[in-house]
Amino acid sequence: MNYLDYIIVFSFMALTFYVGSFFYKWVGSTDDFYVAGRKLTPFILAAVLTATNVNLYSFVGQAGIAYKHGISILWQTWTGNMALVFSGLFVLPILRRLRIKTIPEFLEMRYSKGVRTFVAVLWVLRLAFWLGVISYTAAIAAQPITGLHSFTAWVLIFSVIAIIYTTLGGMWSVAFTDVMQFVFMLGGALIVLPLAMSKIGWWPQLAAQLPPESLTLVTQTGAYNWKFIIAILLLGIEWACVDQGLLQRAFGAESTKTVARGLVLAGIITTPFALLWNIPGLAARVLYPGLDNADMAVPTLLATLLPNIVLGLVVCGLISSHLSTISANLNGVATIFASDIYENILNRKATDREVLRIARIVTAITGVAMIVFAYLVPILGGAVNAYLTIIAIMDMPLFVVSILYGLLWKRANWQGAIGGYAAGALAGIVGTFYYELDFNTTTFISAGFALIFTPIVSLLTSVPDPQKTDPIWRAKHASEEELQSNGFYHIIPRTTAGKVSLSVFVLGLVIFLVGVLLGSEGMAEASFIAVGGMVIYFLGGLWRAYTN
């Protein structure tokens, strides 16, 4: 990078800081800080969710896996997008009707205050670690691109801006900076792909210079084979249903119908984006074979391929993807701590102003923890391995107790929820660190233990109070808010068009799963069938979101 690139980059960072800090005056209550007053429209929500879903973890971590193992890592993003559509149609409308701010808050409504506190503490630590993962990827990417080889300097540069404007403006700052960053991010990615492909001779030359399995989407063997696709689909559904950074944006939607449409649109919009960072990872394997650290694939490509000024603009796009994710999760941690721990346990008589002050303080403290955790990522094997390890252990048990049993089985009680979560997480820890099982196996084990222990403990203990379960079961139907606004969203469609769209959606899911299972037999058609099923699934989901 030369001085013009630095001027472009630092001007963009100054603009982001100004826009983010501007919304300080918009925050008059905790609802403004947490969920932007619940006034986000479908387009803003879709842009915000897309910006959150695409970050430097994608451009560095996933591209590094593509460099090393091939294109099948695409499914981490694609199944996550499928999960967004599923959650938007069936799960988030229920949670939006309950008007909650966090998943721990929902757990108190469904189970008990103890479950809320238990999960809140764990998730403050889990989100802080995830922030460390994405800060690590940003610092790794910045060093070869800029020529400033200081891990600490770049962690601080990237983090401080997001910490300050999120502390000041909360979700209002997050939402509007995300829309701006979404445009820069898309522009930067669209520049990199054609430049990389033209350098190697486009797709024919890429295919000719890579082994066939590197371009196979559904593989029979390898670390990212057909079993990985099923495991990451399950984790994607979990993520789209319980991830605080994602859900806090969704809870800011202006209506239940907006939630459904925003998540469906975000899932579909993000799907082609995955090609914009995975294909450059493959191109880097041809251009720069033998890199010691695969996470350096795209940063090396950018540093050596892009001309000045263009490089500055692309770096702005990468910074955008990073800041949007940091700000979302900082806001998520602050909301969990202030709402679920401080206001719920430490100071139950706190005023709205006191809670808002604590939320801002926690945002700043979490930013410091994020910087510390960034130094732990290499110990866990890099960005992707670190992230997958954490979600396999902690996230699947939470999904089981909060969504599967919390929304589908009234007999589940707070004892079963804690017992099931603890059993699943402990099994995941033992499997990962003692038996050294892979990510796919750990995912199934942690989910399996939670599925088994939650009902066993629940049936051995007291029956839950109907006052806990009845409001949640009522939220599966249209709310008073929808009745007053005449903006109904029915989870089970009432019209013929709605029923047909749901049938198309289910058909697409079945075709997708058939394609994945055919990949276990090594069939050449498996990738085509799986992708075709995914496309039908998205079309059915989009149709369903706009019918009733």
XYZ file of C-alpha atoms in Angstrom:
548
model
C 0.000 0.000 0.000
C 1.192 3.522 -0.774
C 0.165 6.840 0.756
C -2.941 7.133 -1.473
C -4.195 3.751 -0.251
C -3.661 4.811 3.353
C -5.559 8.070 2.731
C -8.500 6.086 1.283
C -8.522 3.574 4.138
C -8.224 6.055 6.992
C -10.773 8.390 5.377
C -13.205 5.477 5.244
C -12.516 4.589 8.872
C -13.067 8.222 9.891
C -16.372 8.270 7.968
C -17.474 5.048 9.688
C -16.583 6.496 13.072
C -18.527 9.690 12.344
C -21.643 7.875 11.097
C -21.580 5.433 14.018
C -21.062 8.130 16.649
C -23.760 10.368 15.145
C -26.498 8.088 16.481
C -25.482 8.718 20.095
C -28.239 11.334 20.239
C -30.816 8.777 19.039
C -30.354 6.582 22.101
C -32.835 7.653 24.745
C -33.683 4.265 26.239
C -32.348 0.729 26.544
C -34.744 -0.366 23.771
C -33.025 2.122 21.440
C -29.592 0.791 22.439
C -30.518 -2.905 22.251
C -32.925 -3.188 19.286
C -33.034 0.244 17.566
C -36.509 0.914 18.927
C -37.812 -2.089 16.914
C -38.101 0.085 13.796
C -35.950 -1.730 11.195
C -37.614 -2.277 7.797
C -37.218 -5.479 5.685
C -34.527 -4.000 3.404
C -32.471 -2.488 6.248
C -32.810 -5.716 8.232
C -31.684 -7.821 5.231
C -28.671 -5.556 4.603
C -27.737 -5.548 8.286
C -27.999 -9.340 8.567
C -25.995 -9.828 5.369
C -23.239 -7.524 6.605
C -23.105 -9.478 9.864
C -23.001 -12.815 8.062
C -20.037 -11.821 5.865
C -16.832 -10.868 7.637
C -13.081 -11.285 7.546
C -13.534 -14.767 8.970
C -14.969 -15.546 5.522
C -12.270 -13.781 3.487
C -9.396 -15.172 5.570
C -10.573 -18.351 7.339
C -12.919 -19.874 4.738
C -10.722 -18.815 1.815
C -7.796 -20.472 3.614
C -9.754 -23.720 3.897
C -10.637 -23.485 0.172
C -6.931 -23.019 -0.562
C -6.036 -26.114 1.446
C -9.020 -28.475 1.065
C -11.126 -27.257 -1.861
C -14.449 -25.624 -2.594
C -16.621 -27.798 -0.331
C -16.122 -25.281 2.527
C -18.729 -23.250 0.613
C -21.344 -25.246 2.473
C -20.495 -23.500 5.727
C -21.995 -20.326 4.271
C -24.663 -21.960 2.090
C -26.144 -24.128 4.843
C -26.053 -21.099 7.148
C -28.123 -19.231 4.574
C -30.566 -22.134 4.352
C -30.832 -21.955 8.127
C -31.600 -18.218 7.989
C -34.568 -18.965 5.734
C -35.766 -21.775 8.032
C -35.454 -19.638 11.155
C -37.132 -16.658 9.498
C -40.151 -18.725 8.464
C -40.662 -20.866 11.571
C -38.720 -19.758 14.677
C -37.987 -16.014 14.751
C -41.655 -14.990 14.315
C -42.399 -16.704 17.643
C -39.510 -14.989 19.431
C -40.382 -11.608 17.881
C -43.963 -11.899 19.198
C -42.583 -12.430 22.693
C -40.779 -9.050 22.347
C -37.617 -10.341 23.997
C -34.139 -8.862 23.625
C -32.000 -11.965 24.279
C -32.196 -15.750 24.199
C -31.436 -15.924 27.969
C -34.515 -13.725 28.505
C -36.553 -16.290 26.585
C -35.066 -19.055 28.750
C -36.362 -17.347 31.892
C -39.832 -17.082 30.333
C -39.718 -20.770 29.403
C -37.751 -22.288 32.307
C -36.430 -20.184 35.199
C -34.241 -17.272 36.243
C -31.419 -19.722 37.025
C -31.342 -21.039 33.453
C -31.303 -17.458 32.174
C -28.309 -16.554 34.348
C -26.436 -19.786 33.626
C -26.654 -19.379 29.851
C -26.078 -15.602 29.966
C -22.721 -15.988 31.725
C -21.597 -18.700 29.295
C -22.646 -16.673 26.271
C -20.912 -13.511 27.368
C -17.667 -15.534 27.329
C -18.569 -17.347 24.085
C -19.329 -14.114 22.173
C -16.191 -12.444 23.519
C -14.139 -15.371 22.201
C -15.843 -15.177 18.782
C -14.904 -11.499 18.672
C -11.327 -12.581 19.323
C -11.498 -14.983 16.357
C -12.583 -12.298 13.900
C -10.066 -9.800 15.313
C -7.347 -12.387 14.709
C -8.414 -12.809 11.064
C -8.416 -9.049 10.538
C -4.901 -8.635 11.906
C -3.622 -11.591 9.853
C -5.128 -10.146 6.664
C -3.895 -6.604 7.221
C -0.196 -7.354 7.698
C 0.798 -8.630 4.228
C -1.612 -6.239 2.493
C -0.332 -3.072 4.151
C 3.271 -3.953 4.881
C 2.822 -3.028 8.549
C 3.752 -6.321 10.224
C 2.407 -5.749 13.722
C -0.346 -8.062 14.924
C -1.011 -5.917 17.989
C -1.212 -2.653 16.035
C -3.827 -3.964 13.643
C -5.924 -5.593 16.358
C -6.039 -2.214 18.110
C -6.721 -0.178 14.955
C -9.625 -2.350 13.864
C -11.120 -2.761 17.313
C -11.056 0.720 18.826
C -13.281 2.347 16.186
C -16.037 -0.273 16.481
C -15.798 -0.255 20.282
C -16.295 3.521 20.500
C -19.185 3.945 18.069
C -21.016 0.849 19.361
C -20.584 2.073 22.937
C -22.107 5.415 22.010
C -24.893 4.555 19.581
C -25.799 0.919 20.275
C -28.009 -0.814 17.711
C -28.822 2.409 15.861
C -25.111 2.865 15.111
C -24.753 -0.819 14.248
C -27.698 -0.800 11.833
C -26.794 2.293 9.816
C -23.041 1.636 9.652
C -23.864 -1.914 8.519
C -25.884 -0.622 5.556
C -22.974 1.597 4.518
C -20.436 -1.177 5.096
C -22.548 -3.647 3.098
C -22.067 -1.471 -0.023
C -18.290 -1.181 0.464
C -17.953 -4.891 1.222
C -19.827 -5.952 -1.912
C -17.840 -3.538 -4.070
C -14.497 -4.787 -2.744
C -15.394 -8.441 -3.259
C -16.604 -7.807 -6.818
C -13.230 -6.270 -7.673
C -11.120 -9.159 -6.316
C -12.836 -12.104 -8.049
C -12.444 -11.049 -11.718
C -8.872 -9.831 -11.175
C -7.850 -13.164 -9.623
C -9.605 -15.242 -12.287
C -8.187 -13.230 -15.187
C -4.684 -13.740 -13.773
C -4.957 -17.542 -14.022
C -7.005 -17.770 -17.233
C -10.532 -17.981 -15.833
C -12.374 -21.177 -14.905
C -10.934 -23.595 -17.526
C -7.373 -22.926 -16.380
C -8.376 -23.064 -12.713
C -9.989 -26.481 -13.223
C -7.014 -27.734 -15.208
C -4.498 -26.825 -12.495
C -6.359 -28.144 -9.441
C -7.097 -31.761 -8.466
C -10.721 -32.761 -9.295
C -11.731 -33.148 -5.643
C -10.864 -29.473 -5.012
C -13.799 -28.470 -7.212
C -16.274 -31.085 -5.938
C -18.967 -29.602 -3.727
C -20.171 -32.845 -2.113
C -17.241 -35.169 -1.464
C -17.187 -38.730 -0.135
C -13.988 -38.301 1.906
C -11.924 -35.534 3.468
C -12.407 -33.104 6.348
C -15.243 -31.246 4.588
C -17.163 -34.186 3.154
C -20.886 -35.047 3.106
C -20.908 -35.560 6.901
C -19.556 -32.046 7.350
C -22.459 -30.683 5.282
C -25.048 -32.349 7.530
C -23.231 -31.282 10.703
C -22.823 -27.682 9.563
C -26.487 -27.543 8.470
C -27.522 -28.508 12.010
C -25.179 -25.914 13.468
C -26.433 -23.378 10.941
C -30.010 -23.883 12.133
C -28.794 -23.529 15.707
C -26.924 -20.327 14.804
C -29.894 -18.801 13.015
C -32.176 -19.573 15.981
C -30.065 -18.637 19.023
C -27.057 -16.487 18.005
C -27.332 -13.204 19.914
C -25.471 -11.055 17.382
C -27.867 -12.180 14.661
C -31.076 -12.251 16.700
C -30.589 -8.822 18.195
C -30.820 -7.365 14.704
C -33.905 -9.466 13.994
C -35.554 -8.330 17.236
C -35.176 -4.764 15.947
C -37.616 -5.512 13.093
C -40.753 -3.389 12.929
C -43.101 -6.402 12.736
C -43.303 -10.203 12.697
C -43.743 -10.195 8.932
C -40.623 -8.033 8.578
C -38.614 -10.609 10.562
C -39.663 -13.414 8.210
C -38.969 -11.452 5.042
C -35.724 -9.910 6.302
C -34.155 -13.251 7.244
C -35.262 -14.940 4.010
C -33.880 -12.092 1.901
C -30.605 -12.062 3.873
C -30.145 -15.815 3.355
C -30.717 -15.594 -0.390
C -28.636 -12.440 -0.910
C -25.617 -13.884 0.916
C -25.560 -17.173 -1.046
C -23.729 -15.968 -4.189
C -21.389 -13.922 -1.988
C -19.705 -17.116 -0.808
C -18.184 -17.504 -4.275
C -16.543 -14.093 -3.922
C -14.111 -15.312 -1.252
C -13.887 -19.061 -1.838
C -12.955 -18.909 -5.540
C -10.127 -16.416 -4.854
C -8.891 -18.925 -2.255
C -8.725 -21.564 -5.004
C -7.042 -19.104 -7.365
C -4.416 -18.344 -4.712
C -3.599 -22.064 -4.562
C -2.666 -21.913 -8.258
C -0.831 -18.583 -8.063
C 0.937 -19.094 -4.718
C 1.300 -22.836 -4.004
C 2.894 -24.018 -0.787
C 1.958 -21.208 1.618
C 2.858 -22.198 5.182
C -0.295 -20.580 6.575
C -3.379 -21.142 4.431
C -5.090 -18.170 6.127
C -2.631 -15.976 4.200
C -4.039 -17.043 0.797
C -6.325 -14.097 0.038
C -4.174 -11.476 1.858
C -1.197 -12.577 -0.282
C -3.332 -12.405 -3.415
C -4.472 -8.870 -2.594
C -1.006 -7.622 -1.702
C 0.592 -8.872 -4.931
C -2.246 -8.589 -7.463
C -4.097 -5.327 -6.898
C -2.810 -1.949 -8.124
C -2.653 0.985 -5.751
C -5.897 2.916 -5.148
C -7.841 -0.218 -6.125
C -6.086 -1.938 -3.219
C -7.199 0.856 -0.901
C -10.824 0.486 -2.006
C -10.751 -3.306 -1.557
C -9.231 -2.946 1.898
C -12.146 -0.624 2.768
C -14.492 -3.451 1.780
C -12.638 -5.921 3.987
C -12.635 -3.496 6.918
C -16.385 -3.030 6.410
C -17.034 -6.739 6.748
C -14.964 -6.819 9.923
C -16.465 -3.793 11.654
C -20.058 -4.881 11.013
C -19.503 -8.196 12.790
C -17.573 -6.677 15.697
C -20.228 -4.039 16.348
C -23.084 -6.566 16.232
C -21.506 -8.913 18.728
C -20.292 -6.141 21.043
C -23.866 -4.912 21.180
C -25.026 -8.503 21.785
C -22.699 -9.023 24.748
C -23.705 -5.674 26.262
C -27.380 -6.555 25.927
C -26.973 -9.991 27.517
C -24.962 -8.655 30.458
C -27.057 -5.563 31.130
C -30.440 -7.235 30.639
C -29.831 -10.794 31.846
C -27.194 -10.333 34.564
C -27.109 -6.731 35.837
C -30.805 -5.811 35.647
C -31.969 -9.337 36.488
C -29.604 -10.166 39.391
C -27.182 -7.446 40.453
C -29.532 -4.457 40.547
C -33.194 -5.305 40.089
C -34.264 -1.741 40.887
C -31.985 -0.169 38.300
C -33.401 2.738 36.305
C -33.359 2.723 32.515
C -30.536 5.263 32.539
C -28.436 3.106 34.915
C -28.921 0.011 32.749
C -27.954 1.990 29.643
C -24.771 3.190 31.375
C -23.856 -0.392 32.345
C -24.491 -1.568 28.764
C -22.028 1.011 27.471
C -19.404 0.101 30.078
C -19.738 -3.621 29.249
C -19.369 -2.839 25.530
C -15.996 -1.227 26.238
C -14.839 -4.021 28.590
C -15.834 -6.687 26.052
C -13.791 -4.873 23.446
C -10.714 -5.273 25.667
C -11.497 -8.987 26.187
C -11.834 -9.385 22.421
C -8.296 -8.112 21.954
C -6.980 -10.587 24.561
C -8.839 -13.564 23.034
C -7.379 -12.768 19.594
C -4.022 -14.036 20.880
C -5.525 -17.454 21.777
C -6.779 -18.284 18.273
C -3.472 -19.670 16.875
C -3.277 -22.065 19.843
C -6.576 -23.659 18.713
C -5.387 -24.168 15.131
C -6.460 -21.005 13.312
C -9.701 -19.132 12.768
C -11.917 -21.847 11.296
C -10.834 -24.598 13.687
C -11.156 -22.297 16.701
C -14.652 -21.212 15.720
C -15.925 -24.690 14.849
C -14.534 -26.088 18.106
C -16.428 -23.550 20.205
C -19.762 -23.861 18.399
C -19.667 -27.678 18.391
C -19.264 -27.710 22.176
C -21.423 -24.796 23.339
C -24.010 -24.028 20.683
C -25.756 -27.302 19.865
C -26.806 -28.042 23.489
C -28.292 -24.530 23.732
C -30.296 -25.083 20.537
C -31.629 -28.384 21.872
C -32.851 -27.007 25.212
C -34.087 -23.607 23.997
C -35.606 -24.301 20.581
C -36.297 -28.036 20.235
C -37.564 -28.729 23.746
C -38.368 -25.106 24.622
C -40.799 -24.622 21.728
C -41.944 -28.180 21.027
C -42.267 -30.060 24.363
C -44.215 -28.562 27.284
C -42.948 -31.160 29.777
C -39.352 -29.885 29.582
C -38.474 -28.051 32.817
C -35.597 -25.956 34.137
C -33.822 -28.941 35.708
C -33.874 -30.751 32.370
C -32.642 -27.640 30.540
C -29.593 -27.194 32.780
C -28.900 -30.933 32.944
C -29.200 -31.346 29.175
C -27.040 -28.336 28.373
C -24.342 -29.302 30.868
C -24.298 -32.930 29.653
C -24.028 -31.890 25.996
C -21.293 -29.303 26.575
C -19.278 -31.644 28.829
C -19.523 -34.467 26.272
C -18.301 -32.063 23.601
C -15.345 -30.955 25.712
C -14.313 -34.551 26.494
C -14.712 -35.621 22.871
C -12.691 -32.693 21.529
C -9.827 -32.414 23.995
C -9.519 -35.940 25.441
C -10.510 -38.224 22.557
C -9.462 -35.651 19.899
C -12.591 -36.256 17.829
C -13.193 -34.178 14.714
C -15.659 -31.325 14.541
C -18.375 -33.361 12.771
C -18.402 -36.082 15.427
C -18.263 -33.600 18.305
C -21.318 -31.794 16.922
C -23.412 -34.979 16.872
C -22.180 -36.043 20.331
C -22.932 -32.718 22.081
C -26.373 -32.540 20.457
C -27.075 -36.218 21.212
C -26.241 -35.940 24.914
C -28.435 -32.841 25.257
C -31.292 -34.580 23.421
C -31.085 -37.596 25.749
C -30.450 -35.944 29.121
C -32.979 -33.099 28.854
C -36.083 -35.364 28.793
C -34.616 -37.846 31.303
C -33.948 -35.146 33.913
C -37.256 -33.408 33.136
C -39.296 -36.600 33.644
C -37.524 -37.325 36.930
C -38.338 -33.879 38.321
C -41.377 -31.633 38.732
C -43.876 -30.693 36.019
C -43.333 -27.094 34.788
C -45.854 -24.396 35.651
C -48.366 -23.889 32.781
C -47.928 -20.146 33.277
C -44.415 -20.627 31.886
C -45.432 -22.548 28.777
C -48.828 -21.106 27.803
C -47.599 -17.637 26.650
C -44.950 -19.257 24.462
C -47.438 -21.624 22.855
C -49.779 -18.669 22.210
C -46.910 -16.875 20.406
C -47.105 -19.503 17.664
C -50.238 -17.677 16.484
C -50.878 -14.090 15.410
C -50.232 -11.544 18.164
C -52.294 -8.582 19.342
C -49.815 -6.317 17.540
C -50.541 -8.101 14.249
C -54.295 -7.962 14.833
C -54.166 -4.202 15.375
C -51.968 -3.536 12.327
C -53.636 -6.142 10.100
C -50.127 -7.409 9.280
C -50.606 -11.108 9.876
C -47.914 -13.749 9.476
C -49.088 -17.342 9.886
C -46.339 -19.897 10.537
C -48.636 -22.565 9.102
C -50.047 -20.921 5.943
C -53.788 -20.478 5.496
C -54.041 -19.753 1.755
C -53.565 -22.130 -1.187
C -50.565 -20.140 -2.424
C -49.000 -20.319 1.029
C -49.489 -24.077 1.232
C -48.052 -24.640 -2.246
C -45.033 -22.460 -1.442
C -44.425 -24.451 1.731
C -44.590 -27.678 -0.297
C -41.977 -26.321 -2.719
C -39.797 -25.360 0.241
C -39.999 -28.880 1.724
C -39.378 -30.474 -1.684
C -36.200 -28.430 -2.078
C -34.959 -29.548 1.340
C -35.609 -33.216 0.496
C -33.765 -32.934 -2.844
C -30.843 -31.215 -1.121
C -30.551 -33.983 1.496
C -30.771 -36.667 -1.208
C -27.873 -34.996 -3.023
C -25.765 -34.893 0.154
C -26.454 -38.566 0.930
C -25.595 -39.546 -2.650
C -22.249 -37.857 -2.028
C -21.582 -40.486 0.658
C -21.571 -43.033 -2.183
C -19.235 -40.931 -4.327
C -21.813 -40.295 -7.068
C -20.765 -37.660 -9.589
C -24.270 -36.164 -9.730
C -24.426 -35.529 -5.975
C -23.176 -31.922 -6.106
C -25.584 -30.964 -8.897
C -28.579 -32.483 -7.058
C -27.656 -30.843 -3.730
C -27.233 -27.385 -5.280
C -30.441 -27.812 -7.288
C -32.310 -28.729 -4.109
C -30.887 -25.674 -2.340
C -32.094 -23.369 -5.139
C -35.618 -24.849 -5.003
C -35.541 -24.494 -1.204
C -34.689 -20.781 -1.499
C -37.377 -20.156 -4.126
C -39.971 -21.902 -1.965
C -38.852 -19.946 1.100
C -39.033 -16.604 -0.719
C -42.492 -17.411 -2.080
C -43.617 -18.505 1.389
C -42.381 -15.286 3.031
C -44.531 -13.199 0.698
C -47.691 -15.333 0.909
C -49.975 -16.129 3.810
